[in-house]
PDB file of C-alpha atoms in Angstrom:
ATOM      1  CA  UNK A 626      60.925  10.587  43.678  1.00 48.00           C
ATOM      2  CA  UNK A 627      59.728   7.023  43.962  1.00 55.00           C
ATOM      3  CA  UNK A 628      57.040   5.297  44.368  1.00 58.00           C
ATOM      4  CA  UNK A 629      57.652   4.600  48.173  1.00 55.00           C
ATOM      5  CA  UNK A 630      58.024   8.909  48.169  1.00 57.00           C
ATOM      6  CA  UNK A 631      54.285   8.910  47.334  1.00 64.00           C
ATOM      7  CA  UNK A 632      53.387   6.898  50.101  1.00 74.00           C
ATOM      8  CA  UNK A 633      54.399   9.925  52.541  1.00 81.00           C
ATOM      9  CA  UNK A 634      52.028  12.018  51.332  1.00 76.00           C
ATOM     10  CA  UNK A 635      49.166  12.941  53.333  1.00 79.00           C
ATOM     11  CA  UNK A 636      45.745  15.013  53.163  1.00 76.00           C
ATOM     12  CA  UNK A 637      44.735  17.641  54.774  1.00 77.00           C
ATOM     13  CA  UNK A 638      42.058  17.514  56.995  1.00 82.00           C
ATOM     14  CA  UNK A 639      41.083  21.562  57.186  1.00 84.00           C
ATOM     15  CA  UNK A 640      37.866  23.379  55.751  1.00 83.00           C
ATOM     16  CA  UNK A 641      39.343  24.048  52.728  1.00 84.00           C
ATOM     17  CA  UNK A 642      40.098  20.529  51.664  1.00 84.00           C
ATOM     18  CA  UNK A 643      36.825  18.765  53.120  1.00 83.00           C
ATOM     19  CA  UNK A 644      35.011  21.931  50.970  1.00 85.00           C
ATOM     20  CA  UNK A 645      36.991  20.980  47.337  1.00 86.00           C
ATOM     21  CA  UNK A 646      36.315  17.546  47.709  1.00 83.00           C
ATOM     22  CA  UNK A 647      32.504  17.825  48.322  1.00 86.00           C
ATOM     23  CA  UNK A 648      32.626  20.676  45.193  1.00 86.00           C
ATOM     24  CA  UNK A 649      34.117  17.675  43.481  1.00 87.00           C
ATOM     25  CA  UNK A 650      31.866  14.637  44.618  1.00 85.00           C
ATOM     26  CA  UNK A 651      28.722  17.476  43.584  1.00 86.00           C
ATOM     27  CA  UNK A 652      30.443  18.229  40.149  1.00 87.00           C
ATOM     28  CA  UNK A 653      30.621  14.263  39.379  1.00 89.00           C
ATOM     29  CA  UNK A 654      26.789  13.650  40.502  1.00 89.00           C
ATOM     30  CA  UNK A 655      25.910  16.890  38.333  1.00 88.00           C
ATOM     31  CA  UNK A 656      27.967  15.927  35.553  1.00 89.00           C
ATOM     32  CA  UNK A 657      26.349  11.826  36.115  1.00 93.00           C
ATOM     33  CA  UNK A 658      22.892  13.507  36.082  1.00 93.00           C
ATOM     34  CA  UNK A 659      23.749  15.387  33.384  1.00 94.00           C
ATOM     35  CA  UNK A 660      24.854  12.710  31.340  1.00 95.00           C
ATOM     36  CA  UNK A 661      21.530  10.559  32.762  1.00 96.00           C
ATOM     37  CA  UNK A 662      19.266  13.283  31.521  1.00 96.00           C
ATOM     38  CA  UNK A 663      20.713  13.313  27.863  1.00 97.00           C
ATOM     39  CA  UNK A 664      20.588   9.436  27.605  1.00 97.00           C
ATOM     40  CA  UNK A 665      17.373   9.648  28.204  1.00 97.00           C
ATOM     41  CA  UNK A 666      16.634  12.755  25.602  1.00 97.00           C
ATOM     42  CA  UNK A 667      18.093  10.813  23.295  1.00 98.00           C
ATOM     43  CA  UNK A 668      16.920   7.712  23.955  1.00 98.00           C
ATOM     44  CA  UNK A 669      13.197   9.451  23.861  1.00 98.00           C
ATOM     45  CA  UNK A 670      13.776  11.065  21.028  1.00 98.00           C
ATOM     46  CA  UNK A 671      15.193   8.034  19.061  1.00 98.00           C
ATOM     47  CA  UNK A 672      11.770   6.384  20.350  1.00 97.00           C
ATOM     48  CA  UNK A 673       9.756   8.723  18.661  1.00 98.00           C
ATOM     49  CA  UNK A 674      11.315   8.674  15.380  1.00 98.00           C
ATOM     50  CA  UNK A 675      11.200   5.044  15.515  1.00 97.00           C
ATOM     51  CA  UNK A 676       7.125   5.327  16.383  1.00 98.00           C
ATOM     52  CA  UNK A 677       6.944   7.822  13.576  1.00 98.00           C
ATOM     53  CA  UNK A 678       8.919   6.295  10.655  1.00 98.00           C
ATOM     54  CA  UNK A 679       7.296   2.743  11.573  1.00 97.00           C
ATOM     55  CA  UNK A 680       3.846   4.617  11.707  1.00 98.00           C
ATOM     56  CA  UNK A 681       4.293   5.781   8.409  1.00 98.00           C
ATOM     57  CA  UNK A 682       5.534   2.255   7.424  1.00 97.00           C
ATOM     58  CA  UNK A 683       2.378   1.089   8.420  1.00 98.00           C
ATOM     59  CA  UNK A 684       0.228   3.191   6.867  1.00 97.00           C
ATOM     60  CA  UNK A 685       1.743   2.629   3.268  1.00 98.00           C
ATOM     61  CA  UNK A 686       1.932  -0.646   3.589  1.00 98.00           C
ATOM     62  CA  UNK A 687      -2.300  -0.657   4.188  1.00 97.00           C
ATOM     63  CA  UNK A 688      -1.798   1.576   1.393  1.00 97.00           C
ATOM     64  CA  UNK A 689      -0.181  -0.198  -1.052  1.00 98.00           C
ATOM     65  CA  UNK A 690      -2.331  -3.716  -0.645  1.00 97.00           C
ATOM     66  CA  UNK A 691      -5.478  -1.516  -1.114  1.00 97.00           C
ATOM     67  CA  UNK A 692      -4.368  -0.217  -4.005  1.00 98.00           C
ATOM     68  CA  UNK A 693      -3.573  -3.807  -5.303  1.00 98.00           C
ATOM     69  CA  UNK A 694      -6.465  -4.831  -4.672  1.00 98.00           C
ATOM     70  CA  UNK A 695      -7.858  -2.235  -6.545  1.00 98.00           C
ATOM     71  CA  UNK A 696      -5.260  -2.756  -9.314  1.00 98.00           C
ATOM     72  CA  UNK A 697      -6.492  -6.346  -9.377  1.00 97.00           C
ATOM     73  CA  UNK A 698     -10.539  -5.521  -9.129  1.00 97.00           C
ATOM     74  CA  UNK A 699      -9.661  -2.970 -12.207  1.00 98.00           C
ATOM     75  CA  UNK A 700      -8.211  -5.677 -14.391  1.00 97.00           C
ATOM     76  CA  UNK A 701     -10.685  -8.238 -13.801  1.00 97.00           C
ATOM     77  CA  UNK A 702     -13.203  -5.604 -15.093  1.00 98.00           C
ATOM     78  CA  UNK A 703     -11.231  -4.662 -17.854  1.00 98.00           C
ATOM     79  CA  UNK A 704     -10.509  -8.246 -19.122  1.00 97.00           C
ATOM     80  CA  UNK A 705     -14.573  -8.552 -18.905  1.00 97.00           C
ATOM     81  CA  UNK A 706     -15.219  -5.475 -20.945  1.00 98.00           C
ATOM     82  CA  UNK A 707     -12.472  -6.593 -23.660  1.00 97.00           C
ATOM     83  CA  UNK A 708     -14.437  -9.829 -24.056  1.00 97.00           C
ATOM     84  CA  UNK A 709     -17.724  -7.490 -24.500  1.00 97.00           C
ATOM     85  CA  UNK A 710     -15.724  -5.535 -26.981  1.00 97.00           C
ATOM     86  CA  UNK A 711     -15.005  -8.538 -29.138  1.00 96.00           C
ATOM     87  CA  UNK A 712     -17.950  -9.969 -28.848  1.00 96.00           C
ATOM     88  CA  UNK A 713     -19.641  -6.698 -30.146  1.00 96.00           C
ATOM     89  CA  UNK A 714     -17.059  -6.156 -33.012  1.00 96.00           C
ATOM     90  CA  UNK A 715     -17.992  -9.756 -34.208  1.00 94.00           C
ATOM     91  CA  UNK A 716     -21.695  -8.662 -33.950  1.00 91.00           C
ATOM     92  CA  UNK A 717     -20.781  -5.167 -35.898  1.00 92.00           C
ATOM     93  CA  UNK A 718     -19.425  -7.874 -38.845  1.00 92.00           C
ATOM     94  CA  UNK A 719     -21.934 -10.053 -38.991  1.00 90.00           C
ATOM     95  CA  UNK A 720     -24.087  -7.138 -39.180  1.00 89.00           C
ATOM     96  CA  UNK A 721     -22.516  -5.802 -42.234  1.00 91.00           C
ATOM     97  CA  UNK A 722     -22.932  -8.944 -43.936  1.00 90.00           C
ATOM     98  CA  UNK A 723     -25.999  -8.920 -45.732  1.00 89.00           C
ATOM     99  CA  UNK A 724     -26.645 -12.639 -45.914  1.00 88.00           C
ATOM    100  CA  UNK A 725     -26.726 -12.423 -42.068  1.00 89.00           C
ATOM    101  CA  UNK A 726     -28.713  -9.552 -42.022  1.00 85.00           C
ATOM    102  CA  UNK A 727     -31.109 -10.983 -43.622  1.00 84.00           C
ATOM    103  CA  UNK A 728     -31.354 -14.065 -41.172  1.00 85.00           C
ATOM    104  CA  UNK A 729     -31.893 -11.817 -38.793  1.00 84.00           C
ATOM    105  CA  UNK A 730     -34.119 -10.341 -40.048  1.00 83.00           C
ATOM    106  CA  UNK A 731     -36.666 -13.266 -41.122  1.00 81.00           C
ATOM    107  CA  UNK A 732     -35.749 -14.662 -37.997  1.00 79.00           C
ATOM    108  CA  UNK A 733     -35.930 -11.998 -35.197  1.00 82.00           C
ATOM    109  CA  UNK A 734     -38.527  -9.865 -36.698  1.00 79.00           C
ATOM    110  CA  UNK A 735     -40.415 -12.333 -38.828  1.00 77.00           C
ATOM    111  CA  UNK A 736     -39.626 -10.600 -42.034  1.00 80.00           C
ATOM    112  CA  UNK A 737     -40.690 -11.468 -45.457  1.00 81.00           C
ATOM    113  CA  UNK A 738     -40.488 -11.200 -48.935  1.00 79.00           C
ATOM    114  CA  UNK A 739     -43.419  -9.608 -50.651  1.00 81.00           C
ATOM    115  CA  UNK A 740     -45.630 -13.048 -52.091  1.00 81.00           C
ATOM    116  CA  UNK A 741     -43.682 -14.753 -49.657  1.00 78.00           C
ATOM    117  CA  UNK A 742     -45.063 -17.435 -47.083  1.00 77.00           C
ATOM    118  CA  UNK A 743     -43.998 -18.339 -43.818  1.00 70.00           C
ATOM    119  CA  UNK A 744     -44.726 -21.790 -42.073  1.00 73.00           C
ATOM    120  CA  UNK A 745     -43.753 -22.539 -38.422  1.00 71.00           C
ATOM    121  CA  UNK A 746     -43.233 -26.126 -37.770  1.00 74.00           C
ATOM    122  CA  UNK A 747     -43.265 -27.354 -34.146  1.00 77.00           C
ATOM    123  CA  UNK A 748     -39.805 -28.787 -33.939  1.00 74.00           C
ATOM    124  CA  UNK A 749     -39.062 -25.504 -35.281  1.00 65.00           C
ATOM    125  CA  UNK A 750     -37.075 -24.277 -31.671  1.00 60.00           C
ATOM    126  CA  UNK A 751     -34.460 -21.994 -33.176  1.00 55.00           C
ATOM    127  CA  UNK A 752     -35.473 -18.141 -32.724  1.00 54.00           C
ATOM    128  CA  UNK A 753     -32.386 -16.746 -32.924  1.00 49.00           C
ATOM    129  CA  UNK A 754     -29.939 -16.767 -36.338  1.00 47.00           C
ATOM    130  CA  UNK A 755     -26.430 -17.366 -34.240  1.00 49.00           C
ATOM    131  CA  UNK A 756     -27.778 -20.631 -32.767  1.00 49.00           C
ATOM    132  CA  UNK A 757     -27.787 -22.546 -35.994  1.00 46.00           C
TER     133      UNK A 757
END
């Protein structure tokens, strides 16, 4: 059997054949639709993952900047209440010093030595020991 053999071979035109090739034409448009509807499944599917995932990609992202800023807002605070916290240890030494003390004393609260006397002079503008 050849090629030219082939050539010699014809359809049938009857009931039978015109009904197996429709059942065939109708499987290949079921099977096309078929295939249609679970590209687009997929393809909706994928879609919504994507919308999800990049939802939640989103949201952390506005997340994670407020909570920098926070971050940021928090150390600026704590760098100012460090400098408080030295400043007040240096006033806890200087009060344990009793030569300071004293200044303060006299100074602040106009405190004096029993037989003591106290003259204010006008250029006198100093009313606080830690300025001198």
């Amino acid at each position: 059997m050849t090629n030219g053999s082939r050539s010699k071979v014809k359809k049938l035109n009857n009931d039978f054949s015109r009904q197996v090739a429709t059942n065939k034409l109708s499987y290949e448009q079921r099977r096309s639709q078929v295939r249609r509807r679970r590209f687009v499944g997929i393809v909706a599917i994928f879609g919504a993952l994507v919308l999800f995932f990049g939802y939640q990609l989103i949201n952390t992202r506005a997340s994670l900047h407020q909570v920098n800023r926070q971050v940021a807002t928090s150390q600026v605070k704590l760098k100012h209440v460090q400098t408080k916290h030295a400043a007040y240890k240096t006033q806890i030494k200087q009060l344990n010093n009793k030569d300071y003390l004293q200044k303060l004393l006299r100074s602040k609260y106009d405190y004096t030595k029993s037989g003591e006397t106290v003259y204010s002079l006008p250029n006198d503008n100093a009313a606080d020991v830690t300025a001198n």
